[in-house]
JSON list of C-alpha atoms in Angstrom, two decimals:
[
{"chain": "A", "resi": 68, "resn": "UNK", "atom": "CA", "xyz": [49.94, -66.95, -5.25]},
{"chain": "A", "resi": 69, "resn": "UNK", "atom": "CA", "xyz": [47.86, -64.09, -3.52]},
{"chain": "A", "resi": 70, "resn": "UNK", "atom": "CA", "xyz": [45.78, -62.44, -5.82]},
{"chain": "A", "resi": 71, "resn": "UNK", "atom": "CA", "xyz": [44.96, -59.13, -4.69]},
{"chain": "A", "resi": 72, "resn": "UNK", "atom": "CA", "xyz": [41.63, -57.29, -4.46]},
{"chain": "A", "resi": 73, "resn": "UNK", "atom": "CA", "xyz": [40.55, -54.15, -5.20]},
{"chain": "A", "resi": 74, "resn": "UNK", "atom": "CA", "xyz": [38.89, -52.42, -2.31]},
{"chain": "A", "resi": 75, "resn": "UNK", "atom": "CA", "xyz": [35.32, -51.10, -3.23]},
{"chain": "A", "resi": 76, "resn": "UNK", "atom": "CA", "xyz": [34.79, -47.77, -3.22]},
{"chain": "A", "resi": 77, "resn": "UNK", "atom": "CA", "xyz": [31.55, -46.07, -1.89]},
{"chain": "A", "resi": 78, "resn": "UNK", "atom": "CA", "xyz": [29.49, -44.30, -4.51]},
{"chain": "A", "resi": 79, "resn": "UNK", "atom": "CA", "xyz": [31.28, -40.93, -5.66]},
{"chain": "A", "resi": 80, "resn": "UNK", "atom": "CA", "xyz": [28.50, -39.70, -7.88]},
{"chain": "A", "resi": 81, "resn": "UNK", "atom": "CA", "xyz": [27.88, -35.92, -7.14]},
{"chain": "A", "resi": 82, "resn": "UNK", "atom": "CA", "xyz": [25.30, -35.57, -9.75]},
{"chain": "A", "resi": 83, "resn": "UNK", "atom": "CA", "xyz": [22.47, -35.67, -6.93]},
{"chain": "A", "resi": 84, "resn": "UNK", "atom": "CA", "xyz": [23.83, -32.36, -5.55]},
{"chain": "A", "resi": 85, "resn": "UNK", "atom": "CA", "xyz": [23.52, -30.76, -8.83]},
{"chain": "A", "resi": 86, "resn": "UNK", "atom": "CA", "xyz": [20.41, -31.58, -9.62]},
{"chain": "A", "resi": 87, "resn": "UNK", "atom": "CA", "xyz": [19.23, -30.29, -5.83]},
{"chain": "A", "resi": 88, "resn": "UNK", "atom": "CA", "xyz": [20.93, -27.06, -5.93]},
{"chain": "A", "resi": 89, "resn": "UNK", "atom": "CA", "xyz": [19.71, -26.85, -9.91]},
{"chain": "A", "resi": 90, "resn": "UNK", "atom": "CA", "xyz": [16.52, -27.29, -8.73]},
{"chain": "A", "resi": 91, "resn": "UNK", "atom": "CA", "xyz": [16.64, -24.81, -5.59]},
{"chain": "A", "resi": 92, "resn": "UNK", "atom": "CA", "xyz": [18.03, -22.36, -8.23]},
{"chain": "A", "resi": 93, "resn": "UNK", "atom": "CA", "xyz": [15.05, -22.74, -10.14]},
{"chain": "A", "resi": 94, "resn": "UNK", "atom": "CA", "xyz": [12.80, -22.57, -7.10]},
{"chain": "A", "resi": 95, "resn": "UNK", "atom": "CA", "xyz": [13.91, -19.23, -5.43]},
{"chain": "A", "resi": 96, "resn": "UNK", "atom": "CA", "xyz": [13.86, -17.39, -9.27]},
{"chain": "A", "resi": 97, "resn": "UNK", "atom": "CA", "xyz": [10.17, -18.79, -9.37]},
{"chain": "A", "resi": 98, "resn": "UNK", "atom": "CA", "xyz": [9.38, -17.31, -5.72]},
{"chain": "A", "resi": 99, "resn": "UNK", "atom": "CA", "xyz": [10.71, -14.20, -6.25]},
{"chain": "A", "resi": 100, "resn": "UNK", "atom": "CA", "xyz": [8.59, -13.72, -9.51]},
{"chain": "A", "resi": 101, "resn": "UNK", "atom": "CA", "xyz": [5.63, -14.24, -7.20]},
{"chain": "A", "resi": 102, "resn": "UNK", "atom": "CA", "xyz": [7.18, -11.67, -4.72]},
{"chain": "A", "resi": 103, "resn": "UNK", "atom": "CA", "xyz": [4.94, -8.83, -6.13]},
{"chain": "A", "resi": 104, "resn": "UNK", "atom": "CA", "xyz": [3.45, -5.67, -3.72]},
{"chain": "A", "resi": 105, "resn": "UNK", "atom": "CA", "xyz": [0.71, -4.24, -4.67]},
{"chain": "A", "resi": 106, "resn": "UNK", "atom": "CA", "xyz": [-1.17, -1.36, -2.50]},
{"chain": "A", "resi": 107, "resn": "UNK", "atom": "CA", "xyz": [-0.26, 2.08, -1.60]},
{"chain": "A", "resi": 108, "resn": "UNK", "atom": "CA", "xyz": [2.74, 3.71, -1.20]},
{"chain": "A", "resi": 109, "resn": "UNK", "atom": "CA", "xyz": [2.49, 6.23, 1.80]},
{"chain": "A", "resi": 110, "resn": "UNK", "atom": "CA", "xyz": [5.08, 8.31, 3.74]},
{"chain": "A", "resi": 111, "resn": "UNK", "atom": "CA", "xyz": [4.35, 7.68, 7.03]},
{"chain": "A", "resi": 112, "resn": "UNK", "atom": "CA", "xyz": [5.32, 10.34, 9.44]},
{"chain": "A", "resi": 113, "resn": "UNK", "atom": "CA", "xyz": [8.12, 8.99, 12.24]},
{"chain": "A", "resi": 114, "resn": "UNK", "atom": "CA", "xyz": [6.69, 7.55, 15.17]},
{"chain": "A", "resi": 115, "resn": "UNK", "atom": "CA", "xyz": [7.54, 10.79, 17.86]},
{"chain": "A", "resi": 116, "resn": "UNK", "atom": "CA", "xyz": [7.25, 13.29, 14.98]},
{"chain": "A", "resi": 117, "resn": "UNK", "atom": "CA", "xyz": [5.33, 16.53, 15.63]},
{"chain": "A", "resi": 118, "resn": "UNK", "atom": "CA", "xyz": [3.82, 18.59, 12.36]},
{"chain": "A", "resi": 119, "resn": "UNK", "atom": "CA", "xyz": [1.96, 21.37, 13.16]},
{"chain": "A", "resi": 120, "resn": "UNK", "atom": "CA", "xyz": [-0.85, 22.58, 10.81]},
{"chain": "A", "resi": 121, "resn": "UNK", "atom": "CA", "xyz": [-2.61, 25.64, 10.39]},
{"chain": "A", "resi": 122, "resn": "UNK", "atom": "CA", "xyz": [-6.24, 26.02, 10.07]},
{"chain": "A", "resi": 123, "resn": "UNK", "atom": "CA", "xyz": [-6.13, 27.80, 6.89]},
{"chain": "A", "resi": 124, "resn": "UNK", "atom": "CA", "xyz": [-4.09, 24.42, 5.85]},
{"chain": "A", "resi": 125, "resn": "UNK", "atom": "CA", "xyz": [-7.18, 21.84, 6.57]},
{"chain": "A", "resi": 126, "resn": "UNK", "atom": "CA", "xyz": [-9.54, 20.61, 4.14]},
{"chain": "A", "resi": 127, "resn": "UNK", "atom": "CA", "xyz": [-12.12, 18.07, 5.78]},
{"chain": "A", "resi": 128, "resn": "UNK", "atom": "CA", "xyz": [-13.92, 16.13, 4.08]},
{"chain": "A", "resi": 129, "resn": "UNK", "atom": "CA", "xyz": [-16.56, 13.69, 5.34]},
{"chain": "A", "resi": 130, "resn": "UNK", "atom": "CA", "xyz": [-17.82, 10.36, 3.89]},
{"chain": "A", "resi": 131, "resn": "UNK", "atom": "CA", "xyz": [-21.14, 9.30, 5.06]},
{"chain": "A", "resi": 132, "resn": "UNK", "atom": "CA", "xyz": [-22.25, 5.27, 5.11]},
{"chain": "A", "resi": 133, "resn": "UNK", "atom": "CA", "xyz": [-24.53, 6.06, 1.58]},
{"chain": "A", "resi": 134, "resn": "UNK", "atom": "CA", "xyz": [-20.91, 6.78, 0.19]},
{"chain": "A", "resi": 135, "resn": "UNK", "atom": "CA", "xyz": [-21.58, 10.72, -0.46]},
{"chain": "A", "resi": 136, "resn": "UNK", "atom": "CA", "xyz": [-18.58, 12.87, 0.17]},
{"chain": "A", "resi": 137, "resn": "UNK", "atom": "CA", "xyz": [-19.47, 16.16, 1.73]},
{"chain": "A", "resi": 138, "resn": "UNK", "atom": "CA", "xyz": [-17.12, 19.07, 2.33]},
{"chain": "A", "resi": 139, "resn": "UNK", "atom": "CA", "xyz": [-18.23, 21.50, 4.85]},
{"chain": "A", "resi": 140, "resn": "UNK", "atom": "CA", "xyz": [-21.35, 20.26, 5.22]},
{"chain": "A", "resi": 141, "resn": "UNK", "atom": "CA", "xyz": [-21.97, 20.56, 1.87]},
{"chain": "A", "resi": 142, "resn": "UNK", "atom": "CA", "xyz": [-22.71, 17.45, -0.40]},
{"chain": "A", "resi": 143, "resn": "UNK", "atom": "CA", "xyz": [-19.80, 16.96, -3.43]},
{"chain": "A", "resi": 144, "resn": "UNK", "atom": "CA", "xyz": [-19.43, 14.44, -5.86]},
{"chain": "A", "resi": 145, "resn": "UNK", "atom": "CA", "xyz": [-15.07, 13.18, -6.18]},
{"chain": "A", "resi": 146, "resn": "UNK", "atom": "CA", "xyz": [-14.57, 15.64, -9.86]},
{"chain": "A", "resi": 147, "resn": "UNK", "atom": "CA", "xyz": [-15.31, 18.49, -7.45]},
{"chain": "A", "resi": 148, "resn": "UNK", "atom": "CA", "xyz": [-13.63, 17.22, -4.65]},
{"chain": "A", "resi": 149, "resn": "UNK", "atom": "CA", "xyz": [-10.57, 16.91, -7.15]},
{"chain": "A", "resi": 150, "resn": "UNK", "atom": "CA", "xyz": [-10.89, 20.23, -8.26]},
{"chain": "A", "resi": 151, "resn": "UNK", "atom": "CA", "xyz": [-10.95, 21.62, -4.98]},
{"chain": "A", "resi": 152, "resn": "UNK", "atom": "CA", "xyz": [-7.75, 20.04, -3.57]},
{"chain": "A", "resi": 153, "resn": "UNK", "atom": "CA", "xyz": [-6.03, 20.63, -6.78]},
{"chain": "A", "resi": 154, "resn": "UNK", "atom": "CA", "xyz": [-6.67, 24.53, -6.55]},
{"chain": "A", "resi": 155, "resn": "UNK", "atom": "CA", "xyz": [-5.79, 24.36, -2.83]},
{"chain": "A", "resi": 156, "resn": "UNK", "atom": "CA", "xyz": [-2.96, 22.54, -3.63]},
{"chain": "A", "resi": 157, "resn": "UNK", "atom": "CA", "xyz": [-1.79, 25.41, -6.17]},
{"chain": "A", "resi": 158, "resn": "UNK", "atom": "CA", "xyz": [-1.68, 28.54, -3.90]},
{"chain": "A", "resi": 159, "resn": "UNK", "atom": "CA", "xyz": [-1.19, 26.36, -0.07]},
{"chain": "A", "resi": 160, "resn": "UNK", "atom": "CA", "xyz": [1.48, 23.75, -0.82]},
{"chain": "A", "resi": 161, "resn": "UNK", "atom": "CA", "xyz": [1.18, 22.82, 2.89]},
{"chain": "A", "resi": 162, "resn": "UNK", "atom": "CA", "xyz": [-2.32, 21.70, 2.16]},
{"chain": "A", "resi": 163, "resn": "UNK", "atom": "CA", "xyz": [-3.45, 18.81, 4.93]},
{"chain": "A", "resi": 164, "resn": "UNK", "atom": "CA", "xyz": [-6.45, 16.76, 3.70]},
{"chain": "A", "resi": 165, "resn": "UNK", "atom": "CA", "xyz": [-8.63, 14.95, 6.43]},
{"chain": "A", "resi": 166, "resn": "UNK", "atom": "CA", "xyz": [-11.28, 12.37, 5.29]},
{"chain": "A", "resi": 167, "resn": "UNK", "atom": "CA", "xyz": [-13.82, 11.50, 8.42]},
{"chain": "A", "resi": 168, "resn": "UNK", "atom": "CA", "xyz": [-15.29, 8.16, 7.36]},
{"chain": "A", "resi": 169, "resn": "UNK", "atom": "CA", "xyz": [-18.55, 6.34, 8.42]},
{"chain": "A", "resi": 170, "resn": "UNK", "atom": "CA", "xyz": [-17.85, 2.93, 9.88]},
{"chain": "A", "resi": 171, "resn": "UNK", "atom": "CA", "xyz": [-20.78, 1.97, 7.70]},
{"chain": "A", "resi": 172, "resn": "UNK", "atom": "CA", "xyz": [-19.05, 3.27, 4.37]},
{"chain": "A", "resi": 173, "resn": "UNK", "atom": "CA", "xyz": [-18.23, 1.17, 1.47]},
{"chain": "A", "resi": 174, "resn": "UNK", "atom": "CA", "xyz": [-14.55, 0.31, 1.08]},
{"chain": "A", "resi": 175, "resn": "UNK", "atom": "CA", "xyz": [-14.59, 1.20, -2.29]},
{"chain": "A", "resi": 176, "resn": "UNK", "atom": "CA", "xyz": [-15.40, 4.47, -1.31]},
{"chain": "A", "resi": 177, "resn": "UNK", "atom": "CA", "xyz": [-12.94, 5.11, 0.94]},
{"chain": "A", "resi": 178, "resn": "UNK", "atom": "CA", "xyz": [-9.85, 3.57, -1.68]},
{"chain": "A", "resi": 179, "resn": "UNK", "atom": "CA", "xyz": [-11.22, 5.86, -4.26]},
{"chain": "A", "resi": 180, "resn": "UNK", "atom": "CA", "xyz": [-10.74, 9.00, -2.40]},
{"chain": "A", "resi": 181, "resn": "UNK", "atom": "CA", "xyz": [-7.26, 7.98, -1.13]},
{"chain": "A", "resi": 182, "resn": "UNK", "atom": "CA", "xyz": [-6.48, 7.31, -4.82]},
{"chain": "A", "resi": 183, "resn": "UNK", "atom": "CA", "xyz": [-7.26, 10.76, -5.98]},
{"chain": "A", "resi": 184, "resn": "UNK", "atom": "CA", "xyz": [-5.35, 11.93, -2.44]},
{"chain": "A", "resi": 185, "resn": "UNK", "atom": "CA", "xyz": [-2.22, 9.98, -4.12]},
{"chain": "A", "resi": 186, "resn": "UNK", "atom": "CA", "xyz": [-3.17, 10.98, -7.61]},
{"chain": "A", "resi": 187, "resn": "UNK", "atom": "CA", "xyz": [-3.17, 15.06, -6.73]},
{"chain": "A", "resi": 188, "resn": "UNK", "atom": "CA", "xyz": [0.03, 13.71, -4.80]},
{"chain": "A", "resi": 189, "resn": "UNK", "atom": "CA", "xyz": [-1.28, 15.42, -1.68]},
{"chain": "A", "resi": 190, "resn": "UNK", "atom": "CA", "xyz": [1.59, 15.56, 1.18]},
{"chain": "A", "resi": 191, "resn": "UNK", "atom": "CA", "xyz": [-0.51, 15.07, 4.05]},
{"chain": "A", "resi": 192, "resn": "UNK", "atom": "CA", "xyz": [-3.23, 13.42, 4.38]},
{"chain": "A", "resi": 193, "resn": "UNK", "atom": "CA", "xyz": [-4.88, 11.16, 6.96]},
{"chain": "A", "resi": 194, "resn": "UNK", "atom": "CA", "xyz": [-8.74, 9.53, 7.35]},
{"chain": "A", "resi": 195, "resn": "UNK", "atom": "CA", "xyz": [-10.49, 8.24, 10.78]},
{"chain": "A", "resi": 196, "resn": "UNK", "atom": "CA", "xyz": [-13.22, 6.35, 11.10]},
{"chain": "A", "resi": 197, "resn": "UNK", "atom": "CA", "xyz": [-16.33, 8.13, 13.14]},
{"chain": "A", "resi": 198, "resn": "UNK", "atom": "CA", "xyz": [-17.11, 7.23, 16.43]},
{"chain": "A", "resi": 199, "resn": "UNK", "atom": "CA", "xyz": [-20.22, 6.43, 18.24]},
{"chain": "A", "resi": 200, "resn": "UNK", "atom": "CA", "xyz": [-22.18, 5.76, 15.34]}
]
Protein backbone atom coordinates (compact mmCIF):
# COMPACT_ATOMS: atom_id res chain seq x y z
CA UNK A 1 0.00 0.00 0.00
CA UNK A 2 1.33 3.49 -1.27
CA UNK A 3 0.23 6.11 0.80
CA UNK A 4 0.22 9.23 -0.96
CA UNK A 5 1.58 12.67 -0.03
CA UNK A 6 0.45 15.86 -0.27
CA UNK A 7 2.80 18.15 -2.09
CA UNK A 8 3.69 21.34 0.01
CA UNK A 9 2.70 24.35 -1.14
CA UNK A 10 4.85 27.58 -0.96
CA UNK A 11 3.46 30.30 1.26
CA UNK A 12 0.29 32.02 -0.44
CA UNK A 13 -0.18 34.70 2.16
CA UNK A 14 -0.76 38.11 0.35
CA UNK A 15 -1.29 39.98 3.49
CA UNK A 16 2.40 41.47 3.18
CA UNK A 17 1.32 43.32 0.00
CA UNK A 18 -1.49 44.89 1.76
CA UNK A 19 0.06 46.06 4.44
CA UNK A 20 2.95 47.69 1.92
CA UNK A 21 0.64 49.32 -0.40
CA UNK A 22 -1.59 50.32 2.98
CA UNK A 23 1.26 51.79 4.17
CA UNK A 24 2.48 53.65 0.84
CA UNK A 25 -1.18 54.89 0.81
CA UNK A 26 -0.69 56.39 4.00
CA UNK A 27 2.73 57.76 3.10
CA UNK A 28 1.98 59.76 -0.15
CA UNK A 29 -1.46 61.39 1.74
CA UNK A 30 1.14 62.42 4.52
CA UNK A 31 3.64 63.98 1.80
CA UNK A 32 1.28 65.74 0.05
CA UNK A 33 -0.03 67.46 3.31
CA UNK A 34 3.53 68.70 3.62
CA UNK A 35 3.41 69.81 -0.11
CA UNK A 36 2.59 73.46 0.92
CA UNK A 37 3.94 76.83 -1.29
CA UNK A 38 4.27 79.61 0.31
CA UNK A 39 5.80 82.98 -1.38
CA UNK A 40 4.57 85.21 -4.04
CA UNK A 41 2.49 84.76 -6.73
CA UNK A 42 3.81 86.87 -9.79
CA UNK A 43 2.90 86.98 -13.52
CA UNK A 44 5.93 86.81 -15.11
CA UNK A 45 6.06 88.32 -18.51
CA UNK A 46 6.98 85.52 -21.45
CA UNK A 47 10.47 85.10 -22.05
CA UNK A 48 10.65 87.15 -25.82
CA UNK A 49 7.77 89.43 -24.75
CA UNK A 50 8.08 93.16 -25.52
CA UNK A 51 5.79 95.81 -23.28
CA UNK A 52 6.36 99.13 -23.99
CA UNK A 53 5.81 101.82 -21.28
CA UNK A 54 5.33 105.34 -21.32
CA UNK A 55 7.04 107.77 -19.19
CA UNK A 56 4.00 109.25 -17.82
CA UNK A 57 3.40 105.35 -16.79
CA UNK A 58 6.70 105.04 -14.39
CA UNK A 59 6.80 105.50 -10.82
CA UNK A 60 10.46 104.90 -9.38
CA UNK A 61 11.04 104.43 -6.32
CA UNK A 62 14.41 103.96 -4.62
CA UNK A 63 15.40 102.04 -1.44
CA UNK A 64 18.57 103.10 0.09
CA UNK A 65 20.81 100.47 2.46
CA UNK A 66 19.28 102.55 5.87
CA UNK A 67 15.92 101.05 4.46
CA UNK A 68 14.30 104.66 3.56
CA UNK A 69 12.18 104.63 0.48
CA UNK A 70 12.53 107.77 -1.53
CA UNK A 71 10.46 108.74 -4.57
CA UNK A 72 11.97 111.28 -6.74
CA UNK A 73 14.51 112.09 -4.68
CA UNK A 74 12.35 112.80 -2.13
CA UNK A 75 12.36 110.77 1.23
CA UNK A 76 8.70 108.76 1.89
CA UNK A 77 7.73 106.57 4.47
CA UNK A 78 5.48 103.01 2.75
CA UNK A 79 1.59 104.82 3.96
CA UNK A 80 2.63 107.48 1.46
CA UNK A 81 4.17 105.39 -0.90
CA UNK A 82 0.74 103.43 -0.77
CA UNK A 83 -1.17 106.33 -1.26
CA UNK A 84 0.67 107.41 -4.12
CA UNK A 85 0.46 104.21 -6.23
CA UNK A 86 -3.07 103.76 -5.24
CA UNK A 87 -4.06 107.30 -6.73
CA UNK A 88 -1.83 106.54 -9.76
CA UNK A 89 -3.32 103.43 -10.01
CA UNK A 90 -6.94 105.15 -10.17
CA UNK A 91 -6.60 107.55 -13.18
CA UNK A 92 -3.28 105.39 -15.17
CA UNK A 93 -4.33 101.73 -15.03
CA UNK A 94 -1.14 101.05 -17.03
CA UNK A 95 0.80 102.21 -14.04
CA UNK A 96 4.57 100.46 -14.06
CA UNK A 97 6.21 100.58 -10.60
CA UNK A 98 10.13 100.32 -10.47
CA UNK A 99 11.84 99.80 -7.03
CA UNK A 100 15.89 100.50 -7.38
CA UNK A 101 17.30 98.68 -4.34
CA UNK A 102 20.64 99.08 -2.43
CA UNK A 103 22.62 95.86 -2.36
CA UNK A 104 23.11 96.87 1.25
CA UNK A 105 19.21 97.00 2.02
CA UNK A 106 17.48 94.90 4.48
CA UNK A 107 15.42 92.07 3.03
CA UNK A 108 12.68 92.90 5.01
CA UNK A 109 12.57 96.00 3.36
CA UNK A 110 12.52 95.02 0.11
CA UNK A 111 9.46 92.04 0.84
CA UNK A 112 7.50 94.76 2.42
CA UNK A 113 7.33 96.98 -0.52
CA UNK A 114 6.64 94.07 -2.94
CA UNK A 115 3.80 93.18 -0.53
CA UNK A 116 2.07 96.47 -0.78
CA UNK A 117 3.06 96.19 -4.85
CA UNK A 118 0.80 92.83 -4.62
CA UNK A 119 -1.54 94.30 -2.08
CA UNK A 120 -2.51 97.58 -4.48
CA UNK A 121 -2.44 94.56 -7.05
CA UNK A 122 -0.11 96.62 -9.22
CA UNK A 123 0.23 94.98 -12.91
CA UNK A 124 3.70 95.73 -13.49
CA UNK A 125 6.14 95.97 -11.45
CA UNK A 126 9.83 95.03 -11.32
CA UNK A 127 12.97 95.95 -8.67
CA UNK A 128 16.94 95.84 -9.50
CA UNK A 129 19.49 95.89 -7.34
CA UNK A 130 22.05 99.09 -7.75
CA UNK A 131 25.21 98.74 -9.20
CA UNK A 132 28.62 99.85 -8.34
CA UNK A 133 27.93 100.54 -4.91
Amino acid sequence: MTISRRKKRGYDDNSALSDLAFLLIIYFIVIAGFNVNKGFLLNLPAKDSVRLILKDDLMRFELNDTGKLFLMGEEIDIQDAEKKIGAAIAYQPNLAVVLLVDPRTHWQDVVTFVELAQRLEVESFSFKIKEGT
